[in-house]
Coordinates of C-alpha atoms in Angstrom, one line a residue:
M20 CA 0.0 0.0 0.0
Y21 CA 3.1 2.3 0.3
S22 CA 1.6 3.7 3.5
S23 CA 2.5 3.9 7.2
L24 CA -1.2 3.0 7.9
P25 CA -1.9 -0.7 8.3
K26 CA -3.7 -2.1 5.2
V27 CA -6.9 -3.0 6.9
L28 CA -7.3 0.6 8.2
H29 CA -7.5 2.0 4.7
K30 CA -11.0 3.1 3.9
I31 CA -13.9 2.2 1.6
A32 CA -16.6 4.9 1.6
G33 CA -15.2 6.6 4.7
Q34 CA -14.9 3.5 6.8
S35 CA -11.9 1.3 7.4
M36 CA -12.0 -2.1 5.6
L37 CA -11.6 -4.0 8.9
S38 CA -14.4 -2.0 10.5
R39 CA -16.7 -2.9 7.6
V40 CA -15.9 -6.6 7.9
I41 CA -16.6 -6.5 11.7
N42 CA -19.9 -4.7 11.1
T43 CA -20.9 -7.4 8.6
A44 CA -19.9 -10.1 11.1
Q45 CA -22.0 -8.4 13.8
S46 CA -25.1 -8.5 11.5
L47 CA -25.0 -12.3 11.8
T48 CA -25.3 -12.1 15.6
P49 CA -22.3 -14.3 16.4
Q50 CA -21.4 -15.6 19.9
N51 CA -18.2 -13.6 19.5
I52 CA -15.9 -11.9 17.0
I53 CA -12.1 -12.6 17.1
V54 CA -9.7 -10.4 15.3
V55 CA -6.3 -11.9 14.6
Y56 CA -3.7 -9.1 14.3
G57 CA -0.1 -8.8 13.6
H58 CA 1.6 -5.6 12.3
G59 CA 0.4 -2.2 13.4
A60 CA -1.4 -3.6 16.4
E61 CA -1.6 -0.3 18.3
L62 CA -3.0 1.7 15.4
V63 CA -5.5 -1.0 14.6
Q64 CA -6.8 -1.5 18.1
A65 CA -7.0 2.3 18.7
Q66 CA -9.2 2.8 15.6
I67 CA -11.5 -0.2 15.9
K68 CA -14.3 0.8 18.3
Q69 CA -16.5 -2.4 17.9
E70 CA -16.5 -5.0 20.7
V71 CA -14.1 -7.8 19.6
I72 CA -11.7 -10.3 21.0
W73 CA -8.1 -9.6 20.0
A74 CA -5.7 -12.5 19.3
E75 CA -2.1 -11.7 18.4
Q76 CA -0.2 -13.5 15.6
K77 CA 3.4 -12.7 16.5
E78 CA 4.9 -14.5 13.5
Q79 CA 3.2 -14.4 10.1
L80 CA 3.2 -18.1 9.3
G81 CA 0.1 -18.3 7.1
T82 CA -3.7 -18.4 7.4
G83 CA -3.8 -21.7 9.1
H84 CA -1.5 -20.4 11.8
A85 CA -3.6 -17.3 12.1
L86 CA -6.7 -19.3 12.9
K87 CA -4.7 -21.3 15.4
M88 CA -4.1 -18.1 17.3
A89 CA -7.9 -17.8 17.8
L90 CA -8.3 -21.4 19.1
P91 CA -8.3 -20.4 22.8
H92 CA -11.4 -18.3 22.2
L93 CA -13.4 -20.8 20.2
S94 CA -16.1 -23.0 21.6
Q95 CA -16.0 -26.8 21.0
E96 CA -19.5 -26.5 19.5
G97 CA -21.0 -24.6 16.7
K98 CA -19.2 -23.2 13.7
T99 CA -16.5 -20.7 12.9
L100 CA -16.9 -18.3 10.0
V101 CA -13.5 -17.2 8.6
L102 CA -13.4 -13.6 7.1
Y103 CA -10.6 -11.3 6.0
G104 CA -10.0 -7.8 7.1
D105 CA -8.9 -6.8 3.6
V106 CA -12.0 -8.2 1.9
P107 CA -14.4 -5.3 2.7
L108 CA -17.5 -5.8 0.5
I109 CA -18.6 -9.3 1.6
G110 CA -22.3 -9.1 2.1
T111 CA -24.5 -10.3 5.0
Q112 CA -26.9 -12.2 2.6
T113 CA -24.0 -14.2 1.0
L114 CA -22.6 -15.2 4.5
Q115 CA -26.1 -16.2 5.7
T116 CA -26.4 -18.5 2.7
L117 CA -22.9 -19.9 3.3
L118 CA -23.8 -20.6 7.0
T119 CA -27.0 -22.4 6.0
L120 CA -25.1 -24.4 3.4
S121 CA -22.5 -25.6 5.9
Q122 CA -24.9 -28.0 7.6
D123 CA -22.7 -30.8 9.0
G124 CA -19.5 -29.9 7.1
I125 CA -17.4 -27.1 5.6
A126 CA -18.9 -24.5 3.4
L127 CA -16.5 -22.7 1.1
L128 CA -17.1 -19.5 -0.9
T129 CA -15.7 -19.7 -4.4
D130 CA -15.5 -17.5 -7.5
T131 CA -14.9 -18.2 -11.2
L132 CA -12.4 -15.8 -12.9
A133 CA -11.3 -15.5 -16.5
N134 CA -7.8 -14.8 -15.2
P135 CA -7.2 -16.6 -11.9
T136 CA -3.4 -16.1 -11.8
G137 CA -2.0 -16.1 -8.3
L138 CA -5.0 -17.6 -6.6
G139 CA -5.7 -21.0 -5.1
R140 CA -7.6 -23.4 -7.4
I141 CA -10.6 -25.5 -6.4
I142 CA -10.0 -29.2 -7.0
R143 CA -13.2 -31.1 -7.7
A144 CA -14.3 -34.6 -8.5
N145 CA -17.9 -35.2 -9.6
D146 CA -18.8 -31.8 -8.2
Q147 CA -17.4 -32.7 -4.8
I148 CA -14.7 -30.3 -3.5
L149 CA -11.6 -32.4 -2.7
G150 CA -9.1 -29.7 -2.0
I151 CA -7.5 -26.4 -2.8
V152 CA -4.1 -26.0 -4.4
E153 CA -2.2 -22.7 -4.3
E154 CA -0.8 -21.2 -7.5
K155 CA 2.8 -21.7 -6.5
D156 CA 2.2 -25.4 -5.8
A157 CA -0.1 -26.1 -8.7
T158 CA 0.7 -28.2 -11.8
E159 CA 0.3 -26.7 -15.2
E160 CA -3.0 -28.6 -15.6
Q161 CA -4.3 -27.3 -12.3
K162 CA -3.4 -23.7 -13.3
K163 CA -6.0 -24.0 -16.1
I164 CA -8.8 -24.3 -13.5
Q165 CA -10.8 -21.0 -13.3
E166 CA -12.7 -21.7 -10.1
I167 CA -10.8 -20.2 -7.2
N168 CA -10.9 -20.1 -3.4
T169 CA -11.9 -16.8 -1.9
G170 CA -10.6 -17.8 1.6
I171 CA -14.0 -17.3 3.2
M172 CA -15.3 -20.5 4.8
V173 CA -17.4 -22.0 7.6
I174 CA -15.8 -24.7 9.6
P175 CA -17.4 -27.0 12.2
N176 CA -15.7 -26.2 15.6
Q177 CA -15.5 -29.9 16.6
H178 CA -12.8 -30.5 13.9
I179 CA -10.8 -27.3 14.0
D180 CA -8.3 -28.2 16.7
A181 CA -7.4 -31.5 15.1
W182 CA -7.2 -30.3 11.6
L183 CA -5.0 -27.3 12.4
G184 CA -2.7 -29.6 14.3
Q185 CA -2.2 -31.6 11.1
L186 CA -1.3 -28.7 8.9
Q187 CA 2.2 -28.9 7.3
N188 CA 4.3 -26.1 5.8
N189 CA 6.0 -28.1 3.2
N190 CA 5.1 -25.8 0.4
A191 CA 6.7 -23.0 -1.7
Q192 CA 5.8 -20.3 0.8
K193 CA 6.7 -22.4 3.9
E194 CA 3.4 -21.4 5.5
F195 CA 0.5 -23.3 7.1
Y196 CA -2.3 -22.9 4.7
L197 CA -5.8 -23.0 6.1
T198 CA -7.0 -24.3 2.7
D199 CA -5.3 -27.6 3.4
I200 CA -8.1 -28.5 5.9
I201 CA -10.3 -29.1 2.8
A202 CA -8.2 -32.2 2.0
L203 CA -8.3 -33.2 5.7
A204 CA -12.0 -32.9 5.8
T205 CA -12.4 -35.1 2.7
K206 CA -10.1 -37.7 4.2
N207 CA -12.3 -37.7 7.4
N208 CA -15.5 -38.0 5.2
V209 CA -16.6 -34.5 6.3
P210 CA -18.5 -33.0 3.3
V211 CA -17.3 -29.8 1.7
Y212 CA -19.9 -27.6 0.1
G213 CA -19.2 -24.9 -2.4
L214 CA -21.0 -21.6 -2.9
S215 CA -20.2 -19.4 -5.8
V216 CA -20.2 -15.7 -5.0
H217 CA -22.8 -13.7 -6.9
H218 CA -20.5 -10.8 -7.7
S219 CA -16.7 -11.1 -7.7
D220 CA -16.1 -7.7 -6.0
E221 CA -17.9 -9.1 -2.9
A222 CA -14.9 -11.5 -2.4
T223 CA -12.1 -9.4 -3.8
G224 CA -9.2 -8.6 -1.5
V225 CA -7.2 -5.4 -1.4
N226 CA -3.4 -5.4 -1.8
N227 CA -2.7 -2.0 -3.4
K228 CA -4.3 1.4 -4.0
Q229 CA -5.5 0.4 -7.4
Q230 CA -7.6 -2.4 -6.0
L231 CA -8.8 -0.1 -3.2
A232 CA -10.0 2.5 -5.7
M233 CA -11.7 -0.2 -7.8
L234 CA -13.7 -1.5 -4.8
E235 CA -14.6 2.1 -3.8
R236 CA -16.1 2.7 -7.2
S237 CA -17.9 -0.7 -7.1
Y238 CA -19.4 0.1 -3.7
Q239 CA -20.5 3.6 -4.8
K240 CA -22.1 2.2 -7.9
Q241 CA -24.1 -0.2 -5.8
Q242 CA -25.2 2.6 -3.6
A243 CA -26.2 4.8 -6.6
L244 CA -28.1 2.0 -8.2
Y245 CA -30.0 1.4 -5.0
L246 CA -31.0 5.1 -4.7
L247 CA -32.1 5.1 -8.4
E248 CA -34.2 2.1 -7.7
K249 CA -35.8 3.9 -4.8
G250 CA -36.7 7.0 -6.9
V251 CA -33.8 9.4 -6.3
T252 CA -32.7 11.2 -9.5
L253 CA -28.9 11.1 -9.9
L254 CA -27.7 13.0 -12.9
D255 CA -24.7 10.8 -13.2
A256 CA -24.6 7.6 -11.1
N257 CA -20.9 7.3 -11.8
R258 CA -20.2 10.6 -10.0
F259 CA -21.8 10.1 -6.7
D260 CA -20.4 9.2 -3.3
L261 CA -22.2 8.0 -0.2
R262 CA -19.9 7.6 2.8
G263 CA -22.5 6.9 5.4
T264 CA -26.3 6.7 5.3
L265 CA -29.0 8.6 3.3
T266 CA -32.7 8.6 3.9
H267 CA -34.9 10.5 1.5
G268 CA -38.4 11.5 0.4
Q269 CA -39.8 11.8 -3.2
D270 CA -38.5 14.0 -6.0
V271 CA -35.0 14.3 -4.8
T272 CA -32.5 15.4 -7.5
I273 CA -28.7 15.2 -6.9
D274 CA -26.3 16.6 -9.4
V275 CA -22.7 15.3 -10.1
N276 CA -19.9 15.0 -7.6
V277 CA -22.0 15.3 -4.5
V278 CA -20.6 13.6 -1.4
F279 CA -22.7 12.5 1.6
E280 CA -20.9 11.7 4.8
G281 CA -22.3 10.5 8.2
E282 CA -26.1 10.3 8.6
N283 CA -28.2 12.4 6.3
S284 CA -31.9 12.9 5.9
L285 CA -33.6 14.6 2.9
G286 CA -37.3 15.5 2.6
N287 CA -39.4 15.8 -0.5
N288 CA -38.7 18.0 -3.5
I289 CA -35.0 18.6 -2.7
S290 CA -32.5 19.8 -5.3
I291 CA -28.7 19.5 -4.5
G292 CA -26.4 21.1 -7.0
A293 CA -23.1 19.9 -8.3
N294 CA -19.9 19.5 -6.1
C295 CA -21.7 19.8 -2.7
V296 CA -20.5 18.0 0.5
L297 CA -23.2 17.2 3.1
K298 CA -22.3 15.6 6.4
N299 CA -24.9 14.8 9.1
V300 CA -27.4 17.1 7.6
T301 CA -31.2 17.1 8.0
I302 CA -33.1 18.9 5.2
A303 CA -36.9 19.4 5.1
D304 CA -39.1 19.7 2.1
N305 CA -38.7 22.1 -0.9
V306 CA -35.1 23.1 -0.2
I307 CA -32.5 24.0 -2.9
I308 CA -28.8 23.6 -2.2
E309 CA -26.9 25.4 -4.9
P310 CA -23.5 24.1 -6.3
F311 CA -20.3 24.1 -4.3
S312 CA -21.9 24.3 -0.9
H313 CA -20.5 22.6 2.2
L314 CA -22.9 21.6 5.0
E315 CA -22.0 19.9 8.2
N316 CA -24.1 19.0 11.3
C317 CA -26.9 21.4 10.5
I318 CA -30.7 21.5 10.1
I319 CA -32.5 23.2 7.2
K320 CA -36.2 23.7 7.2
Q321 CA -38.8 24.0 4.5
H322 CA -38.6 26.3 1.4
S323 CA -35.0 27.5 2.2
K324 CA -32.2 28.1 -0.3
V325 CA -28.5 27.7 0.3
G326 CA -25.5 28.7 -1.9
P327 CA -23.8 28.6 -4.2
F328 CA -20.5 28.5 -2.4
A329 CA -22.0 28.6 1.0
R330 CA -20.7 26.9 4.2
L331 CA -23.0 25.8 7.0
R332 CA -21.0 24.5 10.0
T333 CA -21.9 22.6 13.1
G334 CA -24.8 24.0 15.1
T335 CA -26.5 25.9 12.3
E336 CA -30.3 25.8 12.0
L337 CA -32.2 27.6 9.3
S338 CA -35.9 28.2 9.8
E339 CA -38.5 28.1 7.0
N340 CA -37.9 30.2 3.9
T341 CA -34.4 31.4 4.8
H342 CA -31.7 32.3 2.2
I343 CA -28.0 31.8 2.6
G344 CA -26.1 33.0 -0.4
N345 CA -22.8 33.3 -2.1
F346 CA -19.7 32.9 0.0
V347 CA -21.5 33.0 3.3
E348 CA -20.3 31.0 6.3
V349 CA -22.6 30.3 9.2
K350 CA -21.5 28.5 12.4
N351 CA -23.5 27.6 15.5
S352 CA -26.3 30.0 14.7
Q353 CA -30.0 30.0 14.4
I354 CA -31.6 32.0 11.6
G355 CA -35.3 32.8 11.7
Q356 CA -38.1 32.5 9.2
N357 CA -37.9 34.6 6.0
S358 CA -34.4 36.0 6.9
K359 CA -31.6 36.4 4.5
V360 CA -27.8 36.4 4.5
N361 CA -27.1 36.6 0.8
H362 CA -23.5 37.8 0.2
L363 CA -20.0 37.4 1.5
S364 CA -20.7 37.3 5.3
Y365 CA -19.7 35.4 8.4
I366 CA -22.3 34.6 11.0
G367 CA -21.0 32.8 14.1
D368 CA -22.6 32.1 17.5
T369 CA -25.6 34.3 16.5
S370 CA -29.3 34.2 16.8
I371 CA -31.3 36.0 14.1
G372 CA -35.0 36.6 14.2
Q373 CA -37.7 36.6 11.5
S374 CA -37.7 38.7 8.3
T375 CA -34.2 40.1 8.9
N376 CA -31.8 41.1 6.2
I377 CA -28.0 40.9 6.7
G378 CA -26.1 43.0 4.1
A379 CA -23.1 41.9 2.1
G380 CA -19.8 41.7 3.9
T381 CA -21.3 41.6 7.4
I382 CA -19.1 39.9 10.1
T383 CA -20.1 38.8 13.6
C384 CA -16.8 39.3 15.6
N385 CA -17.5 36.5 18.0
Y386 CA -14.0 35.6 19.2
D387 CA -11.5 37.7 21.2
G388 CA -8.7 35.2 21.0
V389 CA -9.8 33.3 24.1
N390 CA -13.5 33.1 24.4
K391 CA -16.5 33.0 22.1
F392 CA -19.4 35.5 22.5
K393 CA -23.0 35.7 21.3
T394 CA -24.6 38.1 18.9
K395 CA -28.4 38.6 19.2
I396 CA -30.3 40.0 16.2
G397 CA -34.1 40.5 16.4
D398 CA -37.0 40.4 14.0
H399 CA -37.3 42.8 11.0
V400 CA -33.7 44.1 11.3
F401 CA -31.8 45.6 8.4
V402 CA -28.0 45.4 8.7
G403 CA -26.2 47.4 6.1
S404 CA -23.3 46.1 4.0
G405 CA -19.8 46.0 5.5
T406 CA -20.9 46.0 9.1
M407 CA -18.9 44.5 12.0
L408 CA -20.9 43.3 15.0
V409 CA -18.5 43.0 17.9
A410 CA -20.0 40.4 20.3
P411 CA -21.4 40.3 22.8
V412 CA -23.9 42.7 21.3
T413 CA -27.7 42.9 20.8
V414 CA -29.6 44.3 17.9
E415 CA -33.3 44.9 18.8
N416 CA -36.4 44.2 16.7
G417 CA -36.8 46.6 13.8
A418 CA -33.4 48.2 14.2
T419 CA -31.5 49.5 11.1
I420 CA -27.7 49.6 10.9
G421 CA -26.0 51.8 8.4
A422 CA -23.5 50.3 6.0
G423 CA -19.8 50.3 7.1
S424 CA -20.6 50.4 10.9
V425 CA -18.6 48.8 13.7
I426 CA -21.2 48.0 16.3
T427 CA -20.1 47.5 19.9
K428 CA -23.2 48.6 21.8
I429 CA -27.0 47.8 21.7
C430 CA -28.9 48.9 18.6
L431 CA -32.3 50.1 19.7
S432 CA -35.6 49.0 18.3
D433 CA -36.9 50.9 15.2
K434 CA -33.9 53.3 15.3
L435 CA -31.1 53.9 12.8
T436 CA -27.6 53.2 14.2
L437 CA -24.4 54.4 12.6
A438 CA -20.9 53.9 13.8
R439 CA -18.5 55.3 11.2
S440 CA -15.3 57.4 11.3
P441 CA -15.7 60.8 9.7
Q442 CA -14.7 60.9 6.0
V443 CA -11.8 63.2 5.5
T444 CA -10.3 64.6 2.3
I445 CA -6.6 65.7 2.4
D446 CA -6.2 68.5 -0.2
S447 CA -2.3 68.6 0.0
W448 CA -1.9 64.9 -0.5
L449 CA 0.2 63.7 -3.5
R450 CA 0.2 60.3 -5.0
P451 CA 3.5 58.5 -4.4
Q452 CA 5.8 58.2 -7.4
K453 CA 8.4 55.6 -8.2
A454 CA 11.9 56.9 -8.0
T455 CA 13.6 57.4 -11.4
K456 CA 16.9 55.8 -12.2
E457 CA 19.8 58.1 -12.8

């Protein structure tokens, strides 16, 4: 991966591969989940928040040896499902089918590839799986086999200890292959059932950034097709990213290169323009998000309009029919019904009432270098362009502030407030001239 980050912590759709696999395992309600780890243990354990049992593999001696490290945590009854932290897109439904298929024996997930180079081949006789041979140990005839082992399997616990104890490392890699238990099962008359994966990407592992990017696109395409099936309009399903969850109503239109992160909820009749990023956002009906807007941890109510090039940060709540326009940033503020902040402004730690207009270039000066302070703006207020509101400060209902003011005191209701330095003209002033070279 050419990275200091352990491979299994690289992300698909904003979530580490290992975390995805653990979540899928949890969906099967297992008795426990055991993660066998080796390199990068501290980073892996620090980032994985799910409840798992950790088993260390100090020496990397193969997949059979890895499962052996989990033996102290396995029951003598039931089954063990073997998954891989770098195979992130394996699905719950596939695994449920595999578990059902296992019955009284081993169930093995297989795939058929046009080019199986480098992968273990499935050895069959009369449709019965007899064993798996790794590429480096395969004969030329066996290398022609296109059915391959994905590594994902279900093993009856009553046999695991004995079979792992019989594994040998007399192979090209000098490793203990877990796949060798297939031959041991056949020798012990334990049936081996094969299940072919529905889609190859579900069982594809990641060993480099190219494969990571390929699975990212595969996952995003699945998400996009699901949303299209549910009635969402995506102007280009190939240019859409969902890195979390998205619930939605009817008549939702999403333009190209929109990214959703975290948990998002969209109402009915929503339009989201191109190149927007939305993270943990709740949007009510009949809202327009114009292109290049960035929204995070905020609530937008009905009939509002945001953008283009707007940024709504954590704690922002827009009431009905509000307008946030070009190059406006809003943070931890509540903006009342029918109010507008349309141009080139920063609104932070502020409450704004109903039907208030904030002029272009207005800034709430909410931070003194140590503490944050609140600005309170009432209903039916007009704030002229280029105004600085130095918090803490209050602007009462109906107040008007003249353009270019620096406000440090209360602005009274229904009054005009100005706070400007006198304009001065210097008659004797001369424009500076560049010195001439002699």
